[in-house]
Short mmCIF file of C-alpha atoms and ligand atoms in Angstrom, two decimals:
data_model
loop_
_atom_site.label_atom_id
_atom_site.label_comp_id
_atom_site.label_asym_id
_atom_site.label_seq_id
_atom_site.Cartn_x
_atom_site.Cartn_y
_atom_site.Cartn_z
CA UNK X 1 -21.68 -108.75 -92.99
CA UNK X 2 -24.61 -106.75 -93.86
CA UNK X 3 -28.24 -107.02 -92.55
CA UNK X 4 -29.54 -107.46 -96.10
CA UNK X 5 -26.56 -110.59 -96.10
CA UNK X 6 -27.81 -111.89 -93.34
CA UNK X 7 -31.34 -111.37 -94.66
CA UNK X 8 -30.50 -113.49 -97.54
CA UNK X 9 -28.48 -115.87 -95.48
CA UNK X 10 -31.74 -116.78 -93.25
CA UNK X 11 -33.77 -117.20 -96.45
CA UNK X 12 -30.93 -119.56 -98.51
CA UNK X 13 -30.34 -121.29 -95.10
CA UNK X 14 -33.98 -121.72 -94.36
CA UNK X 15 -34.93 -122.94 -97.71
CA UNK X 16 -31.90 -125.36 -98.11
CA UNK X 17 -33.23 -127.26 -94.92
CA UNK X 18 -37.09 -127.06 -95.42
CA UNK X 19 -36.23 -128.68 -99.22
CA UNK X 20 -34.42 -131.47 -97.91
CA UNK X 21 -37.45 -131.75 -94.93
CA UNK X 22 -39.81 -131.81 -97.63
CA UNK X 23 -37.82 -134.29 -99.67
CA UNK X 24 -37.41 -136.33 -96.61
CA UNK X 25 -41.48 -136.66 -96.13
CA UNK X 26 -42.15 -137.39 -99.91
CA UNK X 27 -38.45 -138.99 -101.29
CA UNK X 28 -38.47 -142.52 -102.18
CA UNK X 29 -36.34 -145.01 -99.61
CA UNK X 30 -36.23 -147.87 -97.94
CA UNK X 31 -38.33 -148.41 -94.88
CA UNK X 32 -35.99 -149.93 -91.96
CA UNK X 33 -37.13 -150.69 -88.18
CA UNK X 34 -35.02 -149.23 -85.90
CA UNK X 35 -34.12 -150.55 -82.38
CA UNK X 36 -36.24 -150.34 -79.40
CA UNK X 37 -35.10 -147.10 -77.49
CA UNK X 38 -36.96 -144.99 -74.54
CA UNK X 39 -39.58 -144.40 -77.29
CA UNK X 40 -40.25 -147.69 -78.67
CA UNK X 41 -39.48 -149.49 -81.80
CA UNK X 42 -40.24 -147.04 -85.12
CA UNK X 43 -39.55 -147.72 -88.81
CA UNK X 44 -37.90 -145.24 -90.37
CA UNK X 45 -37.71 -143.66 -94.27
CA UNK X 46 -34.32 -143.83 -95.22
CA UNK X 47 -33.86 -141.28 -98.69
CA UNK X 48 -30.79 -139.67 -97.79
CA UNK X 49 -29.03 -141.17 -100.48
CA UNK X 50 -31.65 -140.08 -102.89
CA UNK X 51 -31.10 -136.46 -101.57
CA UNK X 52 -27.57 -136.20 -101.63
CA UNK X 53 -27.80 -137.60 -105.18
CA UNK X 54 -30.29 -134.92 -106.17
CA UNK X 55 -28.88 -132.07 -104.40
CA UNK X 56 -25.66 -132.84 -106.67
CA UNK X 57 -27.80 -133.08 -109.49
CA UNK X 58 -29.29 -129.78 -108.69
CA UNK X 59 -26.35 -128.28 -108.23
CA UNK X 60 -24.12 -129.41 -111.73
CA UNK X 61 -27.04 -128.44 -113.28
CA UNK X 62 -27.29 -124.61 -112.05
CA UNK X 63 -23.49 -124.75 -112.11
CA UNK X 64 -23.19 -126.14 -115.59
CA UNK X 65 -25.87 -123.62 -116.37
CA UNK X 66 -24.61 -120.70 -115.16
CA UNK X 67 -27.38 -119.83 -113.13
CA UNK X 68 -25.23 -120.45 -109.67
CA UNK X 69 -22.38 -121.10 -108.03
CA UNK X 70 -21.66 -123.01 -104.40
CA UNK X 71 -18.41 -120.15 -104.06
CA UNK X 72 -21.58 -118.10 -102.89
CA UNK X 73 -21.40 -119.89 -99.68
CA UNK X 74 -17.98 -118.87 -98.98
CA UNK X 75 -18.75 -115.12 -99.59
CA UNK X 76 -21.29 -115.68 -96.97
CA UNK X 77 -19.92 -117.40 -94.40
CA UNK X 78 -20.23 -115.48 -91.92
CA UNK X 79 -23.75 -114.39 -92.19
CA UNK X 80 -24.55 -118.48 -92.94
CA UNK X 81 -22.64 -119.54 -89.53
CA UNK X 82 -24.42 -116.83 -87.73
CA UNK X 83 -27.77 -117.95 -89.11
CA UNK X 84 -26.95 -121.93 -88.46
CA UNK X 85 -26.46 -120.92 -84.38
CA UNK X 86 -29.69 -118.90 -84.27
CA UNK X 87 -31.37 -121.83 -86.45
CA UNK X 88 -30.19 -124.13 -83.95
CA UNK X 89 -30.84 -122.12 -80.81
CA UNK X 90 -34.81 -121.67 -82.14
CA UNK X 91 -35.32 -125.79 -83.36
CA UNK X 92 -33.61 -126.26 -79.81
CA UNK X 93 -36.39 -123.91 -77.69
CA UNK X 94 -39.04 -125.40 -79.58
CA UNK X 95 -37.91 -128.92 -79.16
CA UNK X 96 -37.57 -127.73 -75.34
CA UNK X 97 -41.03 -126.47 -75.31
CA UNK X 98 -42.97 -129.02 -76.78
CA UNK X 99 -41.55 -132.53 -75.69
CA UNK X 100 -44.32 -133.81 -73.52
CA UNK X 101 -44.29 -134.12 -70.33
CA UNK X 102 -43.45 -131.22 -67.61
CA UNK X 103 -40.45 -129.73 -67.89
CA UNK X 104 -37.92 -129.62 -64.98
CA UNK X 105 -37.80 -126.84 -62.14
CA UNK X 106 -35.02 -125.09 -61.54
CA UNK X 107 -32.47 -122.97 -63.48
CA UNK X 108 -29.36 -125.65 -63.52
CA UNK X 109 -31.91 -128.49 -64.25
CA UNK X 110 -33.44 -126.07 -67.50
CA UNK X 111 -30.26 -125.63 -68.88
CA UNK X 112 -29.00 -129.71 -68.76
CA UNK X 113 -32.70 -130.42 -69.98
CA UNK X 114 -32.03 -128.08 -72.52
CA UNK X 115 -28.88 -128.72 -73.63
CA UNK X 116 -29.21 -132.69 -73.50
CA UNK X 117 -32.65 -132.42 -74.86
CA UNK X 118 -36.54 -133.37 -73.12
CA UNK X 119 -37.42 -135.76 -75.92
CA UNK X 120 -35.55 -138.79 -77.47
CA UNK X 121 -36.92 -138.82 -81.04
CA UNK X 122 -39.37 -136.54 -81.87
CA UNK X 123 -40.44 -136.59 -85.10
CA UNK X 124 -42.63 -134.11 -87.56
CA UNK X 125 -44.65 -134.65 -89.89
CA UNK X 126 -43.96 -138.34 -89.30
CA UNK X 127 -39.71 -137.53 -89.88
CA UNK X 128 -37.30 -138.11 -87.13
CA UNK X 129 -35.75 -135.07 -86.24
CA UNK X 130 -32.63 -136.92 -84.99
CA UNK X 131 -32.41 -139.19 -88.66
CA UNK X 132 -33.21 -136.07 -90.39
CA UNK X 133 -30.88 -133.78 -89.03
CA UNK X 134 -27.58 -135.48 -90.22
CA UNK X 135 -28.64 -134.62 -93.85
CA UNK X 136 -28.53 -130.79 -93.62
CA UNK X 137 -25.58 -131.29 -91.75
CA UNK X 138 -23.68 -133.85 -94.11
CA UNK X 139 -24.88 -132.22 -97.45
CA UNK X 140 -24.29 -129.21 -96.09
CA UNK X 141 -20.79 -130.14 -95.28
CA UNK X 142 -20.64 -131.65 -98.61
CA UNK X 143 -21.96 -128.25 -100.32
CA UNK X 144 -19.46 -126.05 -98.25
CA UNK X 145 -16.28 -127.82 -99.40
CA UNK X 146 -17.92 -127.70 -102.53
CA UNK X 147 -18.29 -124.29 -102.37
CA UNK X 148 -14.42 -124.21 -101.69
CA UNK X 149 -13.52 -125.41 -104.62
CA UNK X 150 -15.33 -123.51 -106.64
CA UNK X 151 -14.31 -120.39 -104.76
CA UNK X 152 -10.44 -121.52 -106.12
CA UNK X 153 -11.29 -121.68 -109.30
CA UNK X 154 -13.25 -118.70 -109.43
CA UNK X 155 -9.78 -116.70 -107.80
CA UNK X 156 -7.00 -118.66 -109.65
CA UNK X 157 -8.69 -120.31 -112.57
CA UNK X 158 -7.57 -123.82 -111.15
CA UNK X 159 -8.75 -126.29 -108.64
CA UNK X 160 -5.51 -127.42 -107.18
CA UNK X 161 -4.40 -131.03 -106.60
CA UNK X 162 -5.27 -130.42 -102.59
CA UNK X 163 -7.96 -128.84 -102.85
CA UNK X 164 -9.48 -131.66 -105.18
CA UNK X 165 -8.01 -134.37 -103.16
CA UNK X 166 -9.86 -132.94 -99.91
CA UNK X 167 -12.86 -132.57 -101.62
CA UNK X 168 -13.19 -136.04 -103.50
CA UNK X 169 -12.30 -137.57 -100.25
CA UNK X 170 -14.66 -135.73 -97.91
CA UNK X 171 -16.99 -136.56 -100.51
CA UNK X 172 -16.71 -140.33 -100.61
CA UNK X 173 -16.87 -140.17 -96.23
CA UNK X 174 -20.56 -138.49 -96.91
CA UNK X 175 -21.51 -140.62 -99.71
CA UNK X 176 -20.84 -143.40 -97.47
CA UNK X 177 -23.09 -142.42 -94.49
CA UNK X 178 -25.80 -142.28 -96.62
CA UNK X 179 -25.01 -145.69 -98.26
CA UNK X 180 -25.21 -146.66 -94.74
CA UNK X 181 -27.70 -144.87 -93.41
CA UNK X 182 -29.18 -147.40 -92.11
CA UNK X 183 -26.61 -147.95 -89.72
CA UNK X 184 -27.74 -144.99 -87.42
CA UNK X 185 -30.57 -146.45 -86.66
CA UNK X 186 -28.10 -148.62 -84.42
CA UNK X 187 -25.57 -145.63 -82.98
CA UNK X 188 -26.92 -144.66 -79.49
CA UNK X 189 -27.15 -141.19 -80.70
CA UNK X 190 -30.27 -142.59 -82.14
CA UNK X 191 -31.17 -145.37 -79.53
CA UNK X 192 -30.55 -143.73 -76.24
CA UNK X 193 -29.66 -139.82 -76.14
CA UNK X 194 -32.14 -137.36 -75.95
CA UNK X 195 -32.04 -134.38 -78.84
CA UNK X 196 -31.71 -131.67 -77.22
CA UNK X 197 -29.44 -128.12 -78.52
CA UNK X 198 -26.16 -130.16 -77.95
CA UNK X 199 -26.96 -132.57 -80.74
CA UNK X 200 -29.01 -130.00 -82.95
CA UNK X 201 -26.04 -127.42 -82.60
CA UNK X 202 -23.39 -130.32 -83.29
CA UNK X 203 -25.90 -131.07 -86.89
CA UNK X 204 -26.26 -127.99 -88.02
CA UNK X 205 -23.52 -125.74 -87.18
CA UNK X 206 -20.11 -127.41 -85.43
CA UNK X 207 -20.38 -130.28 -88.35
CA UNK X 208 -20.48 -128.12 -91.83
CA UNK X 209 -18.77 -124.77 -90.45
CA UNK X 210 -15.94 -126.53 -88.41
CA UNK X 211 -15.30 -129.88 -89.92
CA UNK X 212 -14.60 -127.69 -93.41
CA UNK X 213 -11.66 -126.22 -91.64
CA UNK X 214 -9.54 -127.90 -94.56
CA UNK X 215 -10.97 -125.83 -97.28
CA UNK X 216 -10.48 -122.44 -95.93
CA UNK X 217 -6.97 -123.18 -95.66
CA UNK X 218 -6.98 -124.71 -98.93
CA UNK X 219 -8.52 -121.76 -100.34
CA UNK X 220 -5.59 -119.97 -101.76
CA UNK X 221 -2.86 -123.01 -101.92
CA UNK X 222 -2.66 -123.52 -105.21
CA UNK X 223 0.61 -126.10 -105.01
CA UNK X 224 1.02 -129.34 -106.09
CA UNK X 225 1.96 -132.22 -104.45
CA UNK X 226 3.74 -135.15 -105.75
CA UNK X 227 2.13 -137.88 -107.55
CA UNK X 228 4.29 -140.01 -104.28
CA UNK X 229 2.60 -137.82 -101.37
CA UNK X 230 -1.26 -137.95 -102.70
CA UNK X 231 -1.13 -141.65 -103.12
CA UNK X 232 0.08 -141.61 -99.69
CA UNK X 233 -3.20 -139.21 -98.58
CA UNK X 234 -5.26 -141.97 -100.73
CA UNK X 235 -3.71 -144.78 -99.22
CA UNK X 236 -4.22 -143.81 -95.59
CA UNK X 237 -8.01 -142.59 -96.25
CA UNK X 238 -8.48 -145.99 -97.76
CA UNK X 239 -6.88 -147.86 -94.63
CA UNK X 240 -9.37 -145.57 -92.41
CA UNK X 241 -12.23 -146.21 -94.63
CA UNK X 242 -11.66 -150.08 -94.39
CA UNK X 243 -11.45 -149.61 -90.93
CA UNK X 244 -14.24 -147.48 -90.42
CA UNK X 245 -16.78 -149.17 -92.80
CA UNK X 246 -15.63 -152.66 -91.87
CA UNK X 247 -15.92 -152.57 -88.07
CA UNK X 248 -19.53 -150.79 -88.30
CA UNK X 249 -20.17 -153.27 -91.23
CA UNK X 250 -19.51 -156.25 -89.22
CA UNK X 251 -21.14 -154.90 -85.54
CA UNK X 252 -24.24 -154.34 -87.75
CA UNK X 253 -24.48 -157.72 -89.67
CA UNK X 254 -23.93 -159.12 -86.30
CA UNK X 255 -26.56 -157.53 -84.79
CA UNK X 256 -28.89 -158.61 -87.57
CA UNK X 257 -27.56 -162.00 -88.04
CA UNK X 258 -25.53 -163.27 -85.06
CA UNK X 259 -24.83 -166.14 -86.74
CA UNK X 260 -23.32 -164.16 -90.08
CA UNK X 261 -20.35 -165.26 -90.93
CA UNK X 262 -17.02 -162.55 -90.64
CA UNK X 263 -13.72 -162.98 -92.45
CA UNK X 264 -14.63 -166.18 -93.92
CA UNK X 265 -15.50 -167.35 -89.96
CA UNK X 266 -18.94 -168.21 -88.24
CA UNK X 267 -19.20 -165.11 -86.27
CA UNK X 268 -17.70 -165.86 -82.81
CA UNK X 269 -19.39 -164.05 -79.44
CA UNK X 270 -19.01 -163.59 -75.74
CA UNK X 271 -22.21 -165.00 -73.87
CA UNK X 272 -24.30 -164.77 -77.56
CA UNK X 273 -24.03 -161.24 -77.47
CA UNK X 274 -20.38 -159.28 -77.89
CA UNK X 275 -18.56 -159.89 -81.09
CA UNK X 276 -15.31 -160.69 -80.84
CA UNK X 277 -14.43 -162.13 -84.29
CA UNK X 278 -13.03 -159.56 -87.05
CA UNK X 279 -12.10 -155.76 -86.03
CA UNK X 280 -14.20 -156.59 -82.90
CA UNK X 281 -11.86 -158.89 -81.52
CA UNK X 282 -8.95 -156.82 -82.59
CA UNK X 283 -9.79 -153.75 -80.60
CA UNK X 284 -12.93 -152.20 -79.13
CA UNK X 285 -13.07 -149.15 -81.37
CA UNK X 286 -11.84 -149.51 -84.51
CA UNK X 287 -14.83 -147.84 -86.47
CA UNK X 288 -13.73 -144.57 -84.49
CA UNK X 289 -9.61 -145.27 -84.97
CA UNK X 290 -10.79 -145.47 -89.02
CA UNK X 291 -12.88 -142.22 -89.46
CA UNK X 292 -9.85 -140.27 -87.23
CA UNK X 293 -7.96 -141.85 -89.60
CA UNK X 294 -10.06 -140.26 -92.68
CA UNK X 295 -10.49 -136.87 -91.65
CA UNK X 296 -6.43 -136.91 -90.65
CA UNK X 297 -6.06 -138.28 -94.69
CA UNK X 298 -7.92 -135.61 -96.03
CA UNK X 299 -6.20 -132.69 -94.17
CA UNK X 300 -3.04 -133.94 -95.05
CA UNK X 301 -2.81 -131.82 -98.25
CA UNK X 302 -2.68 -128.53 -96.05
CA UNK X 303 0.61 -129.24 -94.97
CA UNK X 304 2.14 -128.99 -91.58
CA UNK X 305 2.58 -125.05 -91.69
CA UNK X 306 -0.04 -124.18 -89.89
CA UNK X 307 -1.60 -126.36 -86.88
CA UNK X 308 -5.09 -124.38 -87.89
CA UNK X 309 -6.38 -126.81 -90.53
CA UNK X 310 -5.69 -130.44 -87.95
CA UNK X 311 -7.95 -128.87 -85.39
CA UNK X 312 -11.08 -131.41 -86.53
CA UNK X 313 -8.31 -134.11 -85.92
CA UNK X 314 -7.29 -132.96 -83.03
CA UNK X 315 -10.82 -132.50 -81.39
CA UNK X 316 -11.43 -135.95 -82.58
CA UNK X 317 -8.38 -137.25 -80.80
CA UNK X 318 -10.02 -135.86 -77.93
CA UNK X 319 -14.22 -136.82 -78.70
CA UNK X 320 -13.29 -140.19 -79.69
CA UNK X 321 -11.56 -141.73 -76.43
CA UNK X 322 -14.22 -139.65 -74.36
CA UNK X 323 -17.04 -140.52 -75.91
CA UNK X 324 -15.47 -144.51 -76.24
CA UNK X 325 -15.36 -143.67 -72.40
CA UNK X 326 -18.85 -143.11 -72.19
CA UNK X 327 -19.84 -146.07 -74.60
CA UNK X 328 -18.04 -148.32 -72.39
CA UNK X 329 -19.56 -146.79 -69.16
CA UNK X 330 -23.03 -147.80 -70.44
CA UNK X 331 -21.81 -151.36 -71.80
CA UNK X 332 -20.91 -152.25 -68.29
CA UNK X 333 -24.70 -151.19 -66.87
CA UNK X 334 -26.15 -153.26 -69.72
CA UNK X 335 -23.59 -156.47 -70.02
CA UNK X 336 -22.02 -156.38 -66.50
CA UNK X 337 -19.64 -159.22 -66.04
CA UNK X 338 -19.95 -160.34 -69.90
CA UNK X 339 -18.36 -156.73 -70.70
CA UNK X 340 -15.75 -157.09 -68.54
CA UNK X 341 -14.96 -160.30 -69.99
CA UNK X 342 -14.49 -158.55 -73.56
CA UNK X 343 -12.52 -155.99 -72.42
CA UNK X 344 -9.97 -158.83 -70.61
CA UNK X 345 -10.14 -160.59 -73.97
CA UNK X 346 -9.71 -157.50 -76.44
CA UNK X 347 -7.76 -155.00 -74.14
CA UNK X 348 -6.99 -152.18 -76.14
CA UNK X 349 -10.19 -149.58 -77.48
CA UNK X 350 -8.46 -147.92 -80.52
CA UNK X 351 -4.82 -148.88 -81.06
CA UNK X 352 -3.89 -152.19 -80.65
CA UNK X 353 -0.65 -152.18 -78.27
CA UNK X 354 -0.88 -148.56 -77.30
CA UNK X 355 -4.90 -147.52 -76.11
P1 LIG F 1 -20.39 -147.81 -81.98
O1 LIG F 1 -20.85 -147.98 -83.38
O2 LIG F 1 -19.06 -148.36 -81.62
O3 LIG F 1 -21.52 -148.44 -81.08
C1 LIG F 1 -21.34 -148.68 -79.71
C2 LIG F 1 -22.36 -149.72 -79.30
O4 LIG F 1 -22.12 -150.95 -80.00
C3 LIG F 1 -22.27 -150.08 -77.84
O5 LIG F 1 -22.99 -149.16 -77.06
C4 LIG F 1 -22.90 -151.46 -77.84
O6 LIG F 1 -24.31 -151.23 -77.94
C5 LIG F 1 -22.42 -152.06 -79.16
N1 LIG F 1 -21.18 -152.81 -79.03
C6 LIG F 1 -19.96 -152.37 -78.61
N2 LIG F 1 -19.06 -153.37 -78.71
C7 LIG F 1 -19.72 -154.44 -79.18
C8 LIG F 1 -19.31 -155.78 -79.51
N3 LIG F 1 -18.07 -156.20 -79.35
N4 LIG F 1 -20.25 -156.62 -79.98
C9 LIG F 1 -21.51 -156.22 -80.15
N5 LIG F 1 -21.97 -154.98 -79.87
C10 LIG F 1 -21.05 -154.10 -79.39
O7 LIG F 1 -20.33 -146.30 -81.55
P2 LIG F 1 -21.11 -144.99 -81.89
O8 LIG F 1 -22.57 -145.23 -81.92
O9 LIG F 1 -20.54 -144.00 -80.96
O10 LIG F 1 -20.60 -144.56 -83.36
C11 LIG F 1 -21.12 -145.01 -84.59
C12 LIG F 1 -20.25 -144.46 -85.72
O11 LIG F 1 -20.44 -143.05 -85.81
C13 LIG F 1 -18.76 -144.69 -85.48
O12 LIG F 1 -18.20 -145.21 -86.65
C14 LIG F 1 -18.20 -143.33 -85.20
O13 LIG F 1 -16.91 -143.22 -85.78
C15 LIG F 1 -19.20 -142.40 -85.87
N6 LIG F 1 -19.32 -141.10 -85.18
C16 LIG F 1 -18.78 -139.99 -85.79
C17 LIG F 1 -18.84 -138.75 -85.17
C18 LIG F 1 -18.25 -137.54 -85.82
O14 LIG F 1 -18.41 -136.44 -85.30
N7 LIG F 1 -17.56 -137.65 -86.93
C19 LIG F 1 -19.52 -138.57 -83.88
C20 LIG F 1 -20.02 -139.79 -83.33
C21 LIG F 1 -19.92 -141.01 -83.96
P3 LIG F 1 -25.46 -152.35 -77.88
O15 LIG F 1 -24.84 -153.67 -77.64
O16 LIG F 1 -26.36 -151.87 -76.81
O17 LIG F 1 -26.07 -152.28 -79.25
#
């Protein structure tokens, strides 16, 4: 890693996120109202589909051209990771310094307010940081295992059935968020933590550089597996998927609509307010048992050689149950009694039977 690499780095870095922060501010998309948090009730633009959809455009077109190549990001890692932390160490200091209000005394108190963030949702230029932010990260996630792929075929003249397989899949989970986008507007990321370098960091450099753990590995693997095992890979994603996309499909519907109907059902709730028909009334956390369930699909075609490619599974083994932990922490403050009803009628968070 050279200073004129990470030179270029900053600038390719720098002007992949100010394009999509431009094309955020001007990119057409549905306005949706978001719920009231510590800041109020806001609308919000929602284009990320639009912007994933371009940036692929952009990119088979220079690729189909000639004119460039995604592989360039895997040459550059290194200088692009290192770039990404000091990206997210400046937005993070400059979030710090100008959220209103005085900031705290004290070095321990700095350092939480810092890490957890001053402000809830500051926007600029009339864009929510915290909405914003999971399109660098996502598309840029998208563009690294991308750039995986094409790295393979540029070494062996092949992109193997693994590699593909990964790719397509990982592919489908961010075309989805965006298809959904909406749908953040309800997580209490959005609602009810502050944005502070813990979030930023986790956008912008744990979510493209670690959660692409798959590809390195993939990199040079070049076998194929049988027609039997990636059906098996596609089966499972799809199960996680359904699971995933169903539960949040049916919390948010709910919310909207509490009278919507789920599985062919009027929509059934404790005290009005906690669903317990569908996936809701099978366990608590099923939308979190389905995406483990994705990312565990997807790494699949590395194999069980090498424990290096699982570790996104196995930190979300870990982030799931603590952060349902959490979740259900802050359920109890807001529902008291009524939550404690739910959790003696649907008694297990992520595996029915087992947790
Ligand atoms: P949830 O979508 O499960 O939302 C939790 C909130 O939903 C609760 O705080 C409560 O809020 C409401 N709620 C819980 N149970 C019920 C019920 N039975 N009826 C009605 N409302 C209920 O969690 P998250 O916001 O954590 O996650 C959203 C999605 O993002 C998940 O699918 C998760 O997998 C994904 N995610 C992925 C991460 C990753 O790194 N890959 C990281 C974090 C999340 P209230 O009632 O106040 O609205």
């Amino acid at each position: 890693m050279t200073l004129l690499g990470l030179g270029a780095a900053a600038v390719a870095w720098c002007a992949f996120v100010a394009a999509l922060f431009v094309g955020s501010m001007v990119a057409p998309g549905a306005r949706r109202e978001g719920r009231s948090g510590p800041d109020g009730r806001r609308a919000y633009r929602l284009n990320g589909l639009a912007l994933f959809a371009l940036t692929g455009l952009v990119v088979g077109a220079a690729m189909a051209l000639g004119l460039w190549s995604p592989a360039v990001i895997v040459r550059h890692f290194a200088a692009l990771l290192v770039v990404a932390n000091v990206f997210a160490l400046v937005v993070s200091a400059v979030l710090y310094a100008r959220a209103p209000g005085a900031p705290p005394g004290g070095l321990g108190a700095t350092a939480r307010a810092f890490f957890s963030g001053r402000a809830h949702d500051p926007a600029w230029a009339g864009v929510s940081l915290k909405v914003f932010s999971y399109r660098p990260s996502l598309i840029g996630l998208g563009l690294v295992n991308v750039g995986f792929a094409a790295a393979q075929y540029e070494r062996h003249g092949v992109v193997a059935a693994p590699m593909a397989v990964y790719v397509a899949l990982s592919l489908a989970y961010i075309a989805n968020y965006f298809l959904f986008e909406h749908g953040m507007l309800f997580t209490w990321d959005l609602i009810e933590e502050r944005f502070g370098w813990g979030l930023v960091w986790g956008d912008y450099v744990f979510v493209p550089f670690f959660y692409s753990l798959p590809g390195w590995y993939l990199l040079d693997r070049i076998a194929t597996p049988s027609p039997a095992a990636a059906a098996g890979v596609v089966a499972l994603w799809a199960l996680g998927f359904w699971l995933f996309r169903g539960a949040n499909g049916q919390k948010h519907r709910f919310k909207l609509d509490p009278r919507t109907r789920i599985w062919g059902r009027p929509a059934e709730a404790l005290g009005d307010r906690l669903l317990v028909s569908g996936f809701w009334g099978v366990a608590r956390k099923l939308n979190y048992t389905g995406e483990l369930l994705m990312y565990v699909a997807w790494t699949l075609p590395c194999g069980f050689a090498s424990p290096v490619p699982y570790l996104p599974v196995f930190w979300l083994a870990l982030f799931f149950p603590h952060r349902a932990r959490r979740d259900e922490r802050r359920c109890r403050e807001k529902y008291g009694p009524l939550w404690d009803a739910y959790c003696a009628r649907v008694p297990f968070r992520m595996i029915p039977f087992v947790y």
